[in-house]
Short mmCIF file of C-alpha atoms in Angstrom, two decimals:
data_model
loop_
_atom_site.label_atom_id
_atom_site.label_comp_id
_atom_site.label_asym_id
_atom_site.label_seq_id
_atom_site.Cartn_x
_atom_site.Cartn_y
_atom_site.Cartn_z
CA ASP A 1 197.33 130.49 212.89
CA GLU A 2 195.57 130.12 216.23
CA ASP A 3 198.10 132.14 218.22
CA THR A 4 196.65 135.29 216.60
CA THR A 5 193.62 134.75 218.86
CA ASN A 6 195.57 134.83 222.15
CA LEU A 7 194.57 137.60 224.50
CA PRO A 8 197.48 139.72 225.81
CA TYR A 9 199.39 137.73 228.40
CA GLU A 10 199.15 140.68 230.79
CA LEU A 11 195.36 140.21 230.92
CA GLN A 12 195.08 136.44 230.98
CA ALA A 13 195.93 135.95 234.66
CA ALA A 14 193.33 138.49 235.80
CA LEU A 15 190.62 137.00 233.61
CA ASP A 16 191.55 133.53 234.80
CA THR A 17 191.19 134.62 238.42
CA ILE A 18 187.82 136.28 237.79
CA SER A 19 186.48 133.23 235.96
CA ARG A 20 187.22 131.01 238.97
CA ARG A 21 185.62 133.17 241.65
CA LYS A 22 182.15 131.82 240.97
CA LYS A 23 180.69 128.81 239.22
CA ALA A 24 180.43 129.46 235.51
CA ARG A 25 176.96 130.25 234.15
CA ARG A 26 175.90 129.25 230.65
CA ASN A 27 174.47 132.11 228.59
CA ASP A 28 173.98 131.29 224.93
CA ASP A 29 172.75 134.83 224.18
CA ALA A 30 176.18 136.23 225.11
CA ILE A 31 177.82 134.36 222.25
CA CYS A 32 176.27 136.70 219.69
CA LEU A 33 177.75 139.69 221.53
CA VAL A 34 181.34 138.54 221.08
CA LEU A 35 181.33 136.35 217.95
CA ARG A 36 180.51 137.26 214.37
CA ASN A 37 178.67 134.86 212.11
CA ALA A 38 180.12 134.52 208.64
CA PRO A 39 178.53 133.05 205.52
CA GLU A 40 179.01 129.32 205.12
CA GLY A 41 182.33 128.56 203.47
CA ARG A 42 184.03 131.85 204.33
CA ILE A 43 187.49 131.43 205.84
CA ARG A 44 189.06 134.82 205.08
CA PRO A 45 189.00 137.15 208.14
CA TYR A 46 187.14 140.46 208.06
CA SER A 47 188.96 143.74 207.52
CA ASP A 48 188.42 144.97 211.08
CA PHE A 49 190.74 142.13 212.12
CA THR A 50 193.31 142.35 209.32
CA ARG A 51 193.57 146.13 208.82
CA PRO A 52 194.90 147.05 212.32
CA ARG A 53 197.45 144.25 212.01
CA ARG A 54 198.57 145.49 208.60
CA LEU A 55 198.94 149.06 209.84
CA ALA A 56 200.91 147.91 212.89
CA GLU A 57 203.31 145.96 210.69
CA GLU A 58 203.80 148.99 208.44
CA ARG A 59 205.00 150.97 211.46
CA GLY A 60 207.56 148.33 212.34
CA ARG A 61 207.65 144.54 212.27
CA ILE A 62 209.34 142.33 214.87
CA HIS A 63 212.62 140.88 213.57
CA GLY A 64 211.88 142.33 210.16
CA GLY A 65 208.84 140.09 209.78
CA ARG A 66 210.96 136.94 210.06
CA ALA A 67 210.35 134.10 212.50
CA VAL A 68 211.94 134.63 215.93
CA ALA A 69 211.95 130.87 216.57
CA ARG A 70 212.28 128.04 214.05
CA ILE A 71 212.63 124.30 213.75
CA THR A 72 215.62 123.96 211.46
CA ARG A 73 215.02 120.25 210.71
CA ARG A 74 211.38 119.33 210.18
CA GLY A 75 210.16 116.62 212.51
CA ASP A 76 213.14 117.08 214.88
CA PRO A 77 212.29 118.83 218.18
CA THR A 78 215.96 119.04 219.12
CA SER A 79 216.51 121.48 216.23
CA VAL A 80 214.54 124.39 217.76
CA ARG A 81 216.56 127.60 217.38
CA PHE A 82 215.82 131.20 218.40
CA ALA A 83 217.01 134.25 216.51
CA ARG A 84 219.80 136.07 218.34
CA GLY A 85 218.36 138.16 221.16
CA PHE A 86 214.94 136.49 221.02
CA GLU A 87 215.88 133.62 223.34
CA PRO A 88 213.85 133.52 226.59
CA ASP A 89 215.84 135.19 229.38
CA PHE A 90 215.60 132.58 232.11
CA GLY A 91 218.11 134.41 234.30
CA ARG A 92 216.55 137.88 234.70
CA GLY A 93 213.53 137.82 232.43
CA VAL A 94 210.76 136.33 234.57
CA VAL A 95 208.15 139.10 234.55
CA GLU A 96 205.27 137.32 236.27
CA ILE A 97 204.26 133.95 237.74
CA ALA A 98 200.49 133.53 237.69
CA PRO A 99 198.73 130.61 239.43
CA SER A 100 195.90 128.77 237.74
CA GLY A 101 194.40 125.31 237.64
CA SER A 102 193.32 122.62 235.22
CA ARG A 103 191.63 119.26 235.64
CA LEU A 104 193.14 118.18 232.33
CA TYR A 105 196.65 118.79 233.68
CA GLY A 106 196.31 117.38 237.16
CA GLY A 107 195.44 120.38 239.33
CA ALA A 108 197.40 123.54 240.11
CA ILE A 109 199.46 125.07 237.32
CA ASP A 110 201.79 128.07 237.12
CA LYS A 111 202.11 130.36 234.11
CA TYR A 112 205.52 132.03 233.74
CA ARG A 113 205.66 135.18 231.63
CA ILE A 114 209.27 135.55 230.48
CA ARG A 115 210.73 138.25 228.25
CA SER A 116 213.31 137.66 225.56
CA LYS A 117 216.94 138.66 226.08
CA ASN A 118 216.51 141.73 223.87
CA GLY A 119 213.25 142.70 225.61
CA GLN A 120 211.25 142.86 222.37
CA VAL A 121 208.95 139.88 222.95
CA GLN A 122 207.63 137.72 225.78
CA TYR A 123 206.84 134.04 226.11
CA MET A 124 204.50 132.16 228.41
CA PHE A 125 205.69 128.88 229.86
CA VAL A 126 203.10 126.68 231.56
CA ALA A 127 204.11 124.20 234.28
CA SER A 128 201.63 121.67 235.64
CA PRO A 129 202.04 118.61 237.87
CA THR A 130 202.22 116.51 234.71
CA HIS A 131 203.48 118.73 231.86
CA VAL A 132 205.53 121.74 230.82
CA TRP A 133 205.11 123.60 227.54
CA ILE A 134 205.63 127.01 225.92
CA ASN A 135 203.00 129.28 224.35
CA PRO A 136 203.61 131.53 221.31
CA PRO A 137 205.54 134.81 221.70
CA GLN A 138 203.86 138.19 221.99
CA THR A 139 205.13 141.75 221.87
CA PHE A 140 204.97 144.21 224.77
CA THR A 141 203.14 146.75 222.61
CA THR A 142 199.91 148.17 224.02
CA GLU A 143 197.99 148.74 220.78
CA LEU A 144 194.97 146.41 220.71
CA THR A 145 192.39 145.67 218.04
CA THR A 146 188.66 145.86 218.68
CA TYR A 147 188.87 142.12 219.36
CA GLY A 148 191.09 142.79 222.38
CA LEU A 149 194.12 141.28 220.69
CA ARG A 150 197.54 142.76 220.03
CA ALA A 151 197.73 144.40 216.63
CA LEU A 152 201.40 143.52 216.13
CA HIS A 153 202.02 139.82 215.61
CA VAL A 154 205.21 137.80 216.16
CA LEU A 155 206.15 135.05 213.73
CA ALA A 156 207.45 131.68 214.93
CA ASP A 157 207.05 128.03 213.90
CA ASP A 158 203.81 126.58 215.26
CA GLU A 159 205.31 123.18 216.12
CA ILE A 160 207.32 124.75 218.95
CA PHE A 161 204.15 125.67 220.83
CA VAL A 162 202.34 122.35 221.13
CA PRO A 163 200.47 122.13 224.48
CA GLY A 164 200.90 119.24 226.89
CA TYR A 165 197.87 117.43 225.53
CA GLU A 166 196.84 118.00 221.92
CA TYR A 167 194.18 116.63 219.58
CA HIS A 168 195.01 113.12 218.36
CA TYR A 169 192.12 110.81 217.46
CA PHE A 170 190.54 108.75 214.70
CA ASP A 171 187.59 110.37 212.97
CA ASP A 172 184.93 107.68 212.63
CA ASP A 173 182.70 109.92 210.50
CA VAL A 174 184.78 109.13 207.42
CA ASP A 175 185.30 105.74 205.77
CA PRO A 176 187.87 104.46 206.40
CA PRO A 177 188.46 106.24 209.74
CA GLU A 178 191.06 108.99 209.45
CA LEU A 179 193.68 110.03 211.99
CA CYS A 180 193.31 113.67 213.05
CA SER A 181 196.35 114.90 214.94
CA GLN A 182 198.03 118.18 215.87
CA ILE A 183 201.03 116.38 217.35
CA PRO A 184 204.06 116.02 215.06
CA GLU A 185 204.13 112.60 213.45
CA GLY A 186 205.67 109.87 215.58
CA TYR A 187 205.55 111.79 218.86
CA ALA A 188 202.04 111.13 220.21
CA GLY A 189 201.96 109.57 223.68
CA GLU A 190 199.17 108.01 225.69
CA PRO A 191 195.60 109.37 225.49
CA SER A 192 194.57 111.85 228.18
CA PRO A 193 192.69 110.16 231.04
CA ASN A 194 190.29 113.13 231.02
CA ASP A 195 189.82 113.61 227.25
CA SER A 196 190.09 110.64 224.90
CA GLY A 197 190.42 112.98 221.92
CA ARG A 198 193.75 114.32 223.13
CA ALA A 199 197.09 112.57 223.50
CA ASP A 200 200.21 113.32 225.49
CA ALA A 201 202.58 115.53 223.49
CA SER A 202 205.45 115.23 225.99
CA PRO A 203 207.51 112.93 223.73
CA TRP A 204 207.84 115.94 221.39
CA ILE A 205 207.91 118.77 223.92
CA GLU A 206 210.50 117.28 226.27
CA LYS A 207 213.08 116.95 223.50
CA MET A 208 213.10 120.68 222.80
CA PRO A 209 216.23 122.34 224.24
CA VAL A 210 214.24 125.40 225.39
CA ILE A 211 212.01 123.20 227.57
CA ARG A 212 214.99 121.42 229.08
CA GLU A 213 216.59 124.76 229.85
CA PHE A 214 213.36 126.07 231.42
CA ARG A 215 213.18 123.01 233.67
CA ARG A 216 216.80 123.34 234.68
CA LYS A 217 216.89 127.08 235.33
CA VAL A 218 213.34 127.97 236.42
CA VAL A 219 211.04 125.24 237.70
CA GLY A 220 213.64 122.70 238.82
CA PRO A 221 213.01 118.97 239.17
CA LYS A 222 209.68 119.29 241.07
CA ARG A 223 207.58 119.07 237.92
CA ALA A 224 206.92 115.63 236.47
CA HIS A 225 208.13 114.70 233.01
#
């Protein structure tokens, strides 16, 4: 569940700006200051990650611990549905537009932080010259874990939050070669010109009603698709 590793959206724009002020420096020693080594084979997270999340949920879960966004028919991007009140508020809910950039996505990109209609959660929509996609929802709560992440998590189906390019390649280290893909089956587009291990996920993303609505009401026709 990789969205549990997302930093608070309120911080991402500032960190993005800082990271681009100077050329990045490699410092392998710094890795040990922010990452914890686990024994080989361990997958289960440590208690200092899980305990704050459990306590936050005991004080009150979002939407009763149910998913705020679901795909009602597996493998069908047109079937994305949001729980009542948890739909992105494209009319009055744009909280922030943060500029960024990405070589993978063709240059300048904008990140739109948009709250839900009931104000309980927020979404981040990313618009580049080549792609548009939506990132997983977060709360507006200010309680953070020692990892700098929000303690209270929001549930939603992962397939809704596929980025513009996602991993899709054949693993030659196994015999016979095996397809490794994080794009829903049947929806992988052309390989990225900048990363042969990733393919265009637009065939899936662009069929989602929430993306079509975002294009129509927020970014307009200027973004390619």
